[in-house]
């Protein structure tokens, strides 16, 4: 693969929130970034991994094979211990709906949690990244974020992040806000999973001959 071609990296997602995070994670590396919106429609892979890291690797490998360039993918989810087997962070759509809007998913999760209070609403976010080329995973990482609590209600007039519906419910008591409302300074304190992943992926790309 030519040097010029290797500098192209595909952001293997159509989710606008994930595109923004992946772009941020790769900032300053001098890469030419493309997204799936730049390409012809194609079937997405089945996310059959046993961890978020495995799912990220499945997606990155799939799109790198189809498009013939480096691809980076992410996979994440919120762990909700109180719900037990009724909630799987790897398969949230089974619990809140496959073809539903962000607001519908918010309301369905609120309904699932309606009997829980206080510490029972404690949750944690986990995020993973993977880089692949020609269908082969080259590197992958997984990191846990800070803990928070699921809010007991939802105000549709407050700021939301399209494509990241959980951000409207993931509440940080120390700020009195949900993730979607945090300032950049506050995000820098609590977004520990993405911060750790950015450090790792930046180090990997800087060590890789281009």
Short mmCIF file of N, CA and C in Angstrom, two decimals, residues 29-121:
data_model
loop_
_atom_site.label_atom_id
_atom_site.label_comp_id
_atom_site.label_asym_id
_atom_site.label_seq_id
_atom_site.Cartn_x
_atom_site.Cartn_y
_atom_site.Cartn_z
N UNK A 29 -2.89 14.15 13.85
CA UNK A 29 -2.05 13.09 13.29
C UNK A 29 -1.80 13.26 11.79
N UNK A 30 -2.40 14.25 11.18
CA UNK A 30 -2.18 14.48 9.75
C UNK A 30 -2.82 13.44 8.86
N UNK A 31 -3.91 12.83 9.32
CA UNK A 31 -4.59 11.79 8.54
C UNK A 31 -5.69 12.39 7.69
N UNK A 32 -5.97 11.74 6.57
CA UNK A 32 -7.09 12.12 5.73
C UNK A 32 -8.28 11.25 6.12
N UNK A 33 -9.28 11.86 6.73
CA UNK A 33 -10.39 11.09 7.30
C UNK A 33 -11.58 11.03 6.34
N UNK A 34 -12.13 9.83 6.20
CA UNK A 34 -13.35 9.63 5.43
C UNK A 34 -14.39 9.01 6.35
N UNK A 35 -15.65 9.14 5.99
CA UNK A 35 -16.71 8.50 6.76
C UNK A 35 -17.54 7.60 5.84
N UNK A 36 -18.37 6.79 6.43
CA UNK A 36 -19.21 5.90 5.63
C UNK A 36 -20.21 6.69 4.78
N UNK A 37 -20.49 7.92 5.18
CA UNK A 37 -21.39 8.75 4.38
C UNK A 37 -20.76 9.14 3.04
N UNK A 38 -19.44 9.01 2.95
CA UNK A 38 -18.74 9.31 1.69
C UNK A 38 -18.81 8.15 0.71
N UNK A 39 -19.33 7.00 1.15
CA UNK A 39 -19.24 5.78 0.36
C UNK A 39 -20.62 5.31 -0.10
N UNK A 40 -20.61 4.36 -1.03
CA UNK A 40 -21.86 3.74 -1.46
C UNK A 40 -22.41 2.87 -0.33
N UNK A 41 -23.73 2.76 -0.22
CA UNK A 41 -24.32 1.94 0.85
C UNK A 41 -23.83 0.50 0.78
N UNK A 42 -23.61 -0.10 1.93
CA UNK A 42 -23.18 -1.50 2.01
C UNK A 42 -23.72 -2.09 3.30
N UNK A 43 -23.84 -3.40 3.33
CA UNK A 43 -24.35 -4.07 4.52
C UNK A 43 -23.38 -3.90 5.69
N UNK A 44 -23.93 -3.60 6.85
CA UNK A 44 -23.10 -3.48 8.04
C UNK A 44 -22.88 -4.86 8.64
N UNK A 45 -21.78 -5.06 9.35
CA UNK A 45 -21.50 -6.37 9.93
C UNK A 45 -22.37 -6.65 11.14
N UNK A 46 -22.55 -7.91 11.45
CA UNK A 46 -23.26 -8.30 12.68
C UNK A 46 -22.32 -8.14 13.86
N UNK A 47 -22.78 -7.47 14.89
CA UNK A 47 -21.95 -7.22 16.07
C UNK A 47 -22.12 -8.39 17.04
N UNK A 48 -21.32 -9.42 16.83
CA UNK A 48 -21.47 -10.67 17.58
C UNK A 48 -20.40 -10.86 18.65
N UNK A 49 -19.60 -9.84 18.91
CA UNK A 49 -18.52 -9.96 19.88
C UNK A 49 -19.01 -10.12 21.30
N UNK A 50 -18.16 -10.68 22.14
CA UNK A 50 -18.48 -10.87 23.56
C UNK A 50 -18.09 -9.66 24.40
N UNK A 51 -17.40 -8.70 23.78
CA UNK A 51 -17.00 -7.47 24.47
C UNK A 51 -17.14 -6.30 23.50
N UNK A 52 -17.11 -5.10 24.03
CA UNK A 52 -17.13 -3.92 23.15
C UNK A 52 -15.88 -3.90 22.27
N UNK A 53 -14.77 -4.33 22.81
CA UNK A 53 -13.53 -4.35 22.03
C UNK A 53 -13.66 -5.29 20.84
N UNK A 54 -14.27 -6.45 21.04
CA UNK A 54 -14.46 -7.38 19.94
C UNK A 54 -15.41 -6.81 18.89
N UNK A 55 -16.46 -6.15 19.33
CA UNK A 55 -17.39 -5.54 18.37
C UNK A 55 -16.72 -4.43 17.57
N UNK A 56 -15.91 -3.62 18.23
CA UNK A 56 -15.19 -2.57 17.50
C UNK A 56 -14.27 -3.19 16.46
N UNK A 57 -13.61 -4.29 16.82
CA UNK A 57 -12.71 -4.97 15.88
C UNK A 57 -13.47 -5.56 14.70
N UNK A 58 -14.64 -6.12 14.96
CA UNK A 58 -15.47 -6.67 13.88
C UNK A 58 -15.82 -5.58 12.87
N UNK A 59 -16.23 -4.43 13.36
CA UNK A 59 -16.62 -3.33 12.47
C UNK A 59 -15.43 -2.78 11.71
N UNK A 60 -14.32 -2.57 12.39
CA UNK A 60 -13.14 -2.03 11.72
C UNK A 60 -12.63 -2.99 10.65
N UNK A 61 -12.59 -4.28 10.95
CA UNK A 61 -12.11 -5.27 9.98
C UNK A 61 -13.04 -5.34 8.77
N UNK A 62 -14.33 -5.32 9.01
CA UNK A 62 -15.31 -5.40 7.93
C UNK A 62 -15.14 -4.25 6.94
N UNK A 63 -15.09 -3.03 7.46
CA UNK A 63 -15.02 -1.87 6.56
C UNK A 63 -13.65 -1.70 5.93
N UNK A 64 -12.60 -2.10 6.63
CA UNK A 64 -11.27 -2.01 6.02
C UNK A 64 -11.15 -2.98 4.85
N UNK A 65 -11.79 -4.13 4.97
CA UNK A 65 -11.77 -5.11 3.88
C UNK A 65 -12.56 -4.60 2.68
N UNK A 66 -13.72 -4.01 2.92
CA UNK A 66 -14.55 -3.53 1.82
C UNK A 66 -13.94 -2.34 1.10
N UNK A 67 -13.30 -1.44 1.86
CA UNK A 67 -12.85 -0.18 1.28
C UNK A 67 -11.37 -0.12 0.96
N UNK A 68 -10.59 -1.10 1.39
CA UNK A 68 -9.18 -1.15 1.05
C UNK A 68 -8.34 -0.07 1.67
N UNK A 69 -8.70 0.36 2.88
CA UNK A 69 -7.90 1.35 3.58
C UNK A 69 -7.97 1.07 5.08
N UNK A 70 -7.13 1.76 5.83
CA UNK A 70 -7.23 1.66 7.28
C UNK A 70 -8.61 2.11 7.73
N UNK A 71 -9.16 1.41 8.70
CA UNK A 71 -10.46 1.79 9.25
C UNK A 71 -10.38 1.77 10.76
N UNK A 72 -11.07 2.70 11.38
CA UNK A 72 -11.15 2.74 12.83
C UNK A 72 -12.63 2.73 13.22
N UNK A 73 -12.96 1.92 14.20
CA UNK A 73 -14.35 1.80 14.66
C UNK A 73 -14.39 1.85 16.17
N UNK A 74 -15.53 2.24 16.68
CA UNK A 74 -15.73 2.26 18.13
C UNK A 74 -16.96 1.45 18.48
N UNK A 75 -17.02 1.05 19.74
CA UNK A 75 -18.21 0.40 20.26
C UNK A 75 -18.27 0.69 21.75
N UNK A 76 -19.42 1.07 22.23
CA UNK A 76 -19.53 1.39 23.65
C UNK A 76 -20.92 1.12 24.17
N UNK A 77 -21.06 1.17 25.47
CA UNK A 77 -22.36 0.94 26.07
C UNK A 77 -22.35 1.27 27.55
N UNK A 78 -23.54 1.44 28.09
CA UNK A 78 -23.70 1.77 29.50
C UNK A 78 -24.05 0.50 30.29
N UNK A 79 -23.32 0.26 31.35
CA UNK A 79 -23.60 -0.87 32.22
C UNK A 79 -24.57 -0.43 33.32
N UNK A 80 -25.65 -1.19 33.48
CA UNK A 80 -26.69 -0.86 34.46
C UNK A 80 -26.89 -2.07 35.36
N UNK A 81 -26.11 -2.22 36.42
CA UNK A 81 -26.18 -3.41 37.27
C UNK A 81 -27.58 -3.70 37.81
N UNK A 82 -28.35 -2.68 38.13
CA UNK A 82 -29.67 -2.89 38.74
C UNK A 82 -30.61 -3.70 37.85
N UNK A 83 -30.44 -3.61 36.54
CA UNK A 83 -31.35 -4.30 35.63
C UNK A 83 -30.97 -5.75 35.39
N UNK A 84 -29.79 -6.16 35.82
CA UNK A 84 -29.39 -7.56 35.68
C UNK A 84 -29.49 -8.04 34.25
N UNK A 85 -30.15 -9.20 34.05
CA UNK A 85 -30.23 -9.80 32.72
C UNK A 85 -31.18 -9.06 31.79
N UNK A 86 -31.91 -8.10 32.31
CA UNK A 86 -32.80 -7.32 31.44
C UNK A 86 -32.04 -6.28 30.63
N UNK A 87 -30.74 -6.13 30.93
CA UNK A 87 -29.95 -5.13 30.21
C UNK A 87 -28.60 -5.70 29.85
N UNK A 88 -28.23 -5.58 28.59
CA UNK A 88 -26.92 -6.01 28.11
C UNK A 88 -26.30 -4.81 27.39
N UNK A 89 -25.21 -4.29 27.95
CA UNK A 89 -24.58 -3.10 27.36
C UNK A 89 -24.14 -3.33 25.93
N UNK A 90 -23.95 -4.60 25.54
CA UNK A 90 -23.53 -4.91 24.18
C UNK A 90 -24.71 -4.92 23.21
N UNK A 91 -25.91 -5.03 23.74
CA UNK A 91 -27.09 -5.17 22.88
C UNK A 91 -28.22 -4.29 23.39
N UNK A 92 -27.95 -3.01 23.53
CA UNK A 92 -28.95 -2.10 24.11
C UNK A 92 -30.21 -2.01 23.26
N UNK A 93 -30.07 -2.21 21.96
CA UNK A 93 -31.24 -2.06 21.09
C UNK A 93 -32.29 -3.13 21.37
N UNK A 94 -31.88 -4.28 21.89
CA UNK A 94 -32.86 -5.30 22.24
C UNK A 94 -33.78 -4.82 23.35
N UNK A 95 -33.24 -4.00 24.25
CA UNK A 95 -34.02 -3.52 25.39
C UNK A 95 -34.84 -2.29 25.05
N UNK A 96 -34.30 -1.41 24.20
CA UNK A 96 -34.98 -0.13 23.96
C UNK A 96 -35.49 0.04 22.54
N UNK A 97 -35.28 -0.95 21.68
CA UNK A 97 -35.85 -0.88 20.34
C UNK A 97 -34.81 -0.73 19.25
N UNK A 98 -34.96 -1.52 18.20
CA UNK A 98 -34.01 -1.53 17.09
C UNK A 98 -34.21 -0.32 16.18
N UNK A 99 -35.46 -0.08 15.78
CA UNK A 99 -35.74 1.00 14.83
C UNK A 99 -36.59 2.06 15.53
N UNK A 100 -35.99 2.70 16.51
CA UNK A 100 -36.68 3.73 17.30
C UNK A 100 -35.83 4.99 17.34
N UNK A 101 -36.47 6.10 17.64
CA UNK A 101 -35.75 7.37 17.72
C UNK A 101 -34.99 7.46 19.04
N UNK A 102 -34.08 8.43 19.11
CA UNK A 102 -33.35 8.65 20.36
C UNK A 102 -34.31 8.90 21.51
N UNK A 103 -35.33 9.72 21.28
CA UNK A 103 -36.27 10.05 22.36
C UNK A 103 -37.07 8.82 22.79
N UNK A 104 -37.44 7.97 21.86
CA UNK A 104 -38.16 6.74 22.22
C UNK A 104 -37.28 5.83 23.06
N UNK A 105 -36.00 5.75 22.73
CA UNK A 105 -35.09 4.92 23.52
C UNK A 105 -34.92 5.48 24.92
N UNK A 106 -34.84 6.80 25.03
CA UNK A 106 -34.75 7.43 26.34
C UNK A 106 -35.96 7.06 27.18
N UNK A 107 -37.14 7.18 26.61
CA UNK A 107 -38.36 6.89 27.36
C UNK A 107 -38.46 5.42 27.75
N UNK A 108 -38.00 4.53 26.90
CA UNK A 108 -38.05 3.10 27.22
C UNK A 108 -37.10 2.75 28.35
N UNK A 109 -35.92 3.38 28.36
CA UNK A 109 -34.99 3.11 29.46
C UNK A 109 -35.53 3.70 30.76
N UNK A 110 -36.12 4.88 30.71
CA UNK A 110 -36.73 5.45 31.91
C UNK A 110 -37.81 4.54 32.46
N UNK A 111 -38.57 3.92 31.58
CA UNK A 111 -39.61 2.99 32.04
C UNK A 111 -38.99 1.76 32.70
N UNK A 112 -37.92 1.23 32.11
CA UNK A 112 -37.24 0.08 32.71
C UNK A 112 -36.71 0.40 34.11
N UNK A 113 -36.33 1.66 34.32
CA UNK A 113 -35.70 2.06 35.58
C UNK A 113 -36.66 2.73 36.56
N UNK A 114 -37.94 2.72 36.28
CA UNK A 114 -38.87 3.55 37.06
C UNK A 114 -38.98 3.14 38.53
N UNK A 115 -38.66 1.90 38.88
CA UNK A 115 -38.78 1.44 40.26
C UNK A 115 -37.48 1.59 41.06
N UNK A 116 -36.44 2.08 40.42
CA UNK A 116 -35.12 2.15 41.08
C UNK A 116 -34.81 3.58 41.53
N UNK A 117 -34.15 3.67 42.69
CA UNK A 117 -33.83 4.97 43.26
C UNK A 117 -32.38 4.98 43.77
N UNK A 118 -31.85 6.17 43.93
CA UNK A 118 -30.54 6.35 44.56
C UNK A 118 -29.44 5.52 43.94
N UNK A 119 -28.73 4.76 44.78
CA UNK A 119 -27.57 3.99 44.33
C UNK A 119 -27.95 2.92 43.32
N UNK A 120 -29.21 2.53 43.29
CA UNK A 120 -29.65 1.54 42.31
C UNK A 120 -29.55 2.08 40.88
N UNK A 121 -29.46 3.38 40.74
CA UNK A 121 -29.38 4.00 39.42
C UNK A 121 -27.94 4.28 38.99
#
